[in-house]
Amino acid sequence: MNIARKIMVLACLITAWFLPVVGFGQNKEKVTPYVNPLIGTGAVNNSLSGSTYPGATAPFGFIQLSPDTKENPEWGEPSGYDHNMNKIYGFSHTHLSGTGVADFFDIMLMPATRNLEELTLTSDYSSVFSHDNESAKAGYYQVRLDESDINVELTATTRTGMHRYTYPKGKANTLVFDINHSRDKNSWNTRISNAQVRIIDEYTIEGYRVISGWAKLRKVYFYAKLSLPVKKAILMSDDHIYENGEVANGSNVKALLSFESSDAPLVVKVALSSVSKANAAGNMKENTSWDFDAVAAKTDSEWEKELSKIMIEGTPVQKEIFYTGLYHAFIQPNTFSDSNGEYQAIDYTTRKLESGETQYSTFSLWDSYRATHPLYTILQPERSTDFVNSLLRQYDDYGYLPVWQLWGQENYCMIGNHSIPVVVDAIFKNIKNIDVEKAYEAVKNSSTRSHPNAPFDIWEKYGYMPENLQTQSVSLTLEMAYNDWCVAQLAKYLDRTADYDHFTKRSQFYRNIFNKETGFFWAKDDKGNWLEPFNPLKYGANGGYPITEGNTWQYLWYVPQDVPDFISLMGGDKAFENKLDEFFTLEVTSGEKNNNASGFIGQYAHGNEPSHHVTYLYNYTGAPHKTQYYVSKVMNELYNNTFSGYSGNEDCGQMSAWYVFSSMGFYPVNPANGIYVIGTPLLEQAVISLPGGKTFTMKAPKKSDKDIYIQSVMLNSKKYDNTYIRHQDIISGGVLEFKMGSKPSKWGSNPENRPPNS
Amino acid sequence: MNIARKIMVLACLITAWFLPVVGFGQNKEKVTPYVNPLIGTGAVNNSLSGSTYPGATAPFGFIQLSPDTKENPEWGEPSGYDHNMNKIYGFSHTHLSGTGVADFFDIMLMPATRNLEELTLTSDYSSVFSHDNESAKAGYYQVRLDESDINVELTATTRTGMHRYTYPKGKANTLVFDINHSRDKNSWNTRISNAQVRIIDEYTIEGYRVISGWAKLRKVYFYAKLSLPVKKAILMSDDHIYENGEVANGSNVKALLSFESSDAPLVVKVALSSVSKANAAGNMKENTSWDFDAVAAKTDSEWEKELSKIMIEGTPVQKEIFYTGLYHAFIQPNTFSDSNGEYQAIDYTTRKLESGETQYSTFSLWDSYRATHPLYTILQPERSTDFVNSLLRQYDDYGYLPVWQLWGQENYCMIGNHSIPVVVDAIFKNIKNIDVEKAYEAVKNSSTRSHPNAPFDIWEKYGYMPENLQTQSVSLTLEMAYNDWCVAQLAKYLDRTADYDHFTKRSQFYRNIFNKETGFFWAKDDKGNWLEPFNPLKYGANGGYPITEGNTWQYLWYVPQDVPDFISLMGGDKAFENKLDEFFTLEVTSGEKNNNASGFIGQYAHGNEPSHHVTYLYNYTGAPHKTQYYVSKVMNELYNNTFSGYSGNEDCGQMSAWYVFSSMGFYPVNPANGIYVIGTPLLEQAVISLPGGKTFTMKAPKKSDKDIYIQSVMLNSKKYDNTYIRHQDIISGGVLEFKMGSKPSKWGSNPENRPPNS
């Protein structure tokens, strides 16, 4: 019995949330019970952690209220939590899910039974805990702290976190508000410029901090309400201790609170804002209840609404992985605007949205453009409007679209500008309320106004990135050529012929770094000389090498805009297929694997994004059964329902979106052409609820789990031989029916059934 | 002929500003020609610089547009300019006048004749210059750059700077916008989190930077207009060079601009805001003219209006020192709110004022509460309303009043909380539109809510600051006791009897650290033991020693709230007078003088503020002639009209306000009791224009400069023997007439003529 199952059984005994709910005259299984937020929270052996967090959050919420197992998290625990650690330092209100870099961790609370005087002597309020005493569900987290015997329960609404602390009898009831808790202050220029904590009255605390870090500068205001009156408050500011303090300003500020023992647990609600304490107080209006269970139940029902947009048939483990994946995909982008529509713009001014608009942030675009945003276009069309307009608002202030947007700011993490495919894809998929002319201006200017890692004068002059002028040149050349293809498509749509021609030409620049002798993309200098030595197995990280977070093998496959042309460059179908075979079977046991490449099948590394589309490329060579083999292998071997359930960082939904798509039988190889390439359905059935009451149903009945091969397909009861479906096929509603078998078939092997470019 | 005179002569030849102006039927001499902004801009030998800047500013302006003679100014040149240096790095828009710490220097422009490509290769755009080619007036600065032969002229309105660059013929016309230029980035956590420069069109540039430093975090937005079109713009961002750039974001950003050669000089206008680029653009509306001379003339007339509030008779040198002093006193507090009333509050939110209100910042209160703010209550009663309300607005957000407010933020520089006397003094002097109840809440809470260097629990518990619990304990005990006296007076005024008693008791805590054996105030530990060893000549700086920026001798004299009690503590009149005599004559040639104590007469150090009232204390012992002797000595020997004209940092007006008061014959020993102690008038006449058309005239005709001793006094034609006058005597209008002589007289020596406590 794995941990997740144990939690589910426990949960069944406590609450009624696991009972089937009845809807529209039919039994509909409740799906949130399948969400296991502990999946991906740690690693085993030398693998990579998914770097997810187990705490409480609402769909696309501002707040992620979760335990931190390290005093100052860094690379090892970017989400603040590592399942392999045994101490909790406190419960902070903001976390990133699945990133490689740590940040946020704002406003940490920690209940204690030590008295206030003891608490003034330390900045370590941690307690040992056991996973046996821990449980996590969608929007709910619980742990019993071993040292204090306090039972902690957490839930969240969109902009508020809610804590319920049940103290043991006969002990001091104290609580720390730690405004200093943060990522490791020894890197990323992490520093708190100023912070405040202020006791407004015995039930109310407010404050803020201004902190630099991975996000350049974050203003975080909070407003907190307590269910029991504060008996005494000691405030701490840097080296000062203020007995019976009312306000403390400084860099490192804290409030240490004590309460009379009470039969009722202590409930604390905390609202955040990026704009002001007043706005944080305004955000608190979305959580006026003191009934913790009712708030948790409401958040559960919000998750149920979002996650039940796909109802699946499969094994319990498959459902657990699937719904937890969908949950991870729906954690971010995070709501960033306050309930009054204000938010901190990228230029540190306060902007106000029109009524009905929401600003979102946490855009891990190098990851999420691949499958996560395409998934949103199907399941979150209304939020997709806000996502795209949130990206465009950065363009207004910054002059180009986000590369990686964190707390409303640009951190230039990774390469390319993959806002472009997100914006273009949304327009082509008819996502409403996008100003297409403005969007075109944004994608074009983002492709002509040079910015870090994007020197467009060099790009235009050389027709590739010369490594001696711009590092990560191979990865950049490939990804920029793809972005340029996206710009070209929108130019064509708007009859900008000259721009279309120009960007189409740029979209073919990948050809200029293809070395026909080696059969690999590789780096040249500005004189056109190939970089020496060439070793396709050697890894690069984030600069100083032509390849980004991978090796040349993994970056060989990135021409999603024109796979047929790429195949011909590689020497035709057979050569291409042989190279793919080699890719999936070339085992190298040397240490030449970097932290970001993991989850290996040969040189294929599912643990990082450059590999994510590669299993699907066999469809372009007439060998879809090999796609089926490897997609099935990835789904079955590189995902599981334990704390090490992902083969690499979950990356803000992308690892999960890959699974959600692939398990239903298709995947967007080119995330902006509206085409999903068919792989192999893991699930026996998936019913996607669409706007207007329509449904799209995938059926793939199986006799055994060996039935991984497609024998034939029916789309809306008609024989269907194409190895892809179009977005319109899904969004119009219909039934895609797979006949599966344990042996490869000839289905889809004809040239005319290969996925087209558009 | 000194430099200032030379400039004046030169100016006379060029402009008509020096001609007398005619007002109300009588000739009234124009006073701005006496302003010599070069006074105090450098030091000679081992003395301290006044640390003033020579550039252009409007009265109490947001903008201080001035040359920087160092690439990254630090302790040596806090104003950016050191008269002893021979290079100018550029002209930046914000400067501090007379502080000990460097900060600001925002948005540096530097014209050049090097072409753009050359400029991309360096961050040093400096040019050698000569003081022979430099001139400075109120609101105007000019220099010819030796290397490029460009003539630079600067002027300013309240919220805009205006540059006029006359390029030599036949050379490239280029201009650098350097957004990176700042104080030394190796200290005070100085770092630019993010910055932007953006070319809006060929005549318009905007951008911002967010920078930490002495001010914790400053948002500085700019909007610039050019009189000639940009031909080419190269933008630089960190290590990147963007040819023909439109926008650059990063930490270190610059724009390099080129222009076609033109017969007309290039005029550049730059508006700033702490709120947004849009507000900076809004602030530009206060300077719509392209006529540089007209703008400079208008700013001159604004200075004339402010400075001519006192019309004096004296020697030309006395007038130059006096009006330059008044000018330095009126440079700050700086306008901080935008023309639309918005400003960045201390909690980094944007606040909007009511119509007619102005937010000010740059409150160097440990200096300016002594005489500068009292001077404002006479000459700037309307602005005093805004000054006090600006302080109270920090209280709203921070919970206590400012210690030292910089760019709207608290830097806790120095000790005590001398907003308290400023607020209390303003109320007692009937400054309008102050919410007295709120003001009382603010001064009381600022005296009970512990904050850095102000642990009130310790203060209340021990009745003094024990050095082992709170360093700078002697200075703090003395200054806090004074602040407590101020709170007590306001409590009394509001009939808060219990508070009055409580704060009166606290105001006597100075007694608890007076060591009768040594006759000095000295430090105890929390057990009541005197700190060993005791050396009254030893200097402390800003922590780690009981005395702040001085020695025990200099801090001996700080009981302005009750000098009679202090005298009795010291053993009576004679003992007190003997101790004063020793103070002014004890020459110590050891190296035990720190940077902040300078301008010595014995142990008296006029170069720093703790000594400023001490010459006036002889009036309390029946020996006013000794006050007259030493006040005269300070005025004559420790002020001059050269670049080393101050004996220490000018300190945001305080060194000048001392001179302005003293030269008219009186000085506020206790800055909050409305009493000015009479010294000795240096000037032969001073006429202060008061609201309502009234005037207060001081007359002191002299036969020679040896006439430093008061023989008799008439107030409004009546014999006047008190050695002080009251604020009401001044503000009601009238005539104070001194009969002077070269020998000491008995005037004012009777006990009943001594200054009272209130």
Short mmCIF file of C-alpha atoms in Angstrom, two decimals, chain A residues 175 177 197-207 222-235 244-247 255-259 266 268-269 281 284 290, chain B residues 449:
data_model
loop_
_atom_site.label_atom_id
_atom_site.label_comp_id
_atom_site.label_asym_id
_atom_site.label_seq_id
_atom_site.Cartn_x
_atom_site.Cartn_y
_atom_site.Cartn_z
CA LEU A 175 2.59 31.23 16.96
CA PHE A 177 4.76 35.12 11.99
CA VAL A 197 4.77 43.53 10.85
CA ARG A 198 2.06 45.41 12.69
CA ILE A 199 -0.46 44.39 15.31
CA ILE A 200 -3.65 46.23 14.37
CA ASP A 201 -5.71 44.74 17.15
CA GLU A 202 -5.76 41.49 19.07
CA TYR A 203 -7.36 39.71 16.12
CA THR A 204 -5.57 41.43 13.22
CA ILE A 205 -2.00 41.55 11.94
CA GLU A 206 -0.71 43.12 8.76
CA GLY A 207 2.59 43.89 7.12
CA PHE A 222 -0.33 40.58 3.91
CA TYR A 223 -3.39 40.97 6.09
CA ALA A 224 -4.13 38.30 8.68
CA LYS A 225 -7.10 37.60 10.94
CA LEU A 226 -7.01 35.35 14.00
CA SER A 227 -9.94 33.43 15.50
CA LEU A 228 -8.60 33.89 19.06
CA PRO A 229 -7.27 37.09 20.63
CA VAL A 230 -3.54 37.63 20.95
CA LYS A 231 -2.56 37.58 24.61
CA LYS A 232 0.92 38.99 24.10
CA ALA A 233 2.93 39.99 21.04
CA ILE A 234 6.70 40.25 20.98
CA LEU A 235 8.00 41.79 17.79
CA ASN A 244 4.48 44.14 23.74
CA GLY A 245 5.27 45.53 20.33
CA GLU A 246 2.74 47.16 18.06
CA VAL A 247 4.84 47.64 14.94
CA ALA A 255 5.92 38.58 15.38
CA LEU A 256 5.81 36.05 18.20
CA LEU A 257 2.28 35.68 19.51
CA SER A 258 0.82 33.89 22.49
CA PHE A 259 -2.78 32.88 23.11
CA LEU A 266 -6.71 28.52 16.52
CA VAL A 268 -5.63 31.99 11.08
CA LYS A 269 -6.50 33.50 7.72
CA ALA A 281 -7.39 43.35 3.38
CA MET A 284 -9.70 38.83 2.59
CA TRP A 290 -14.31 30.94 10.11
CA ARG B 449 6.94 52.19 20.14
#
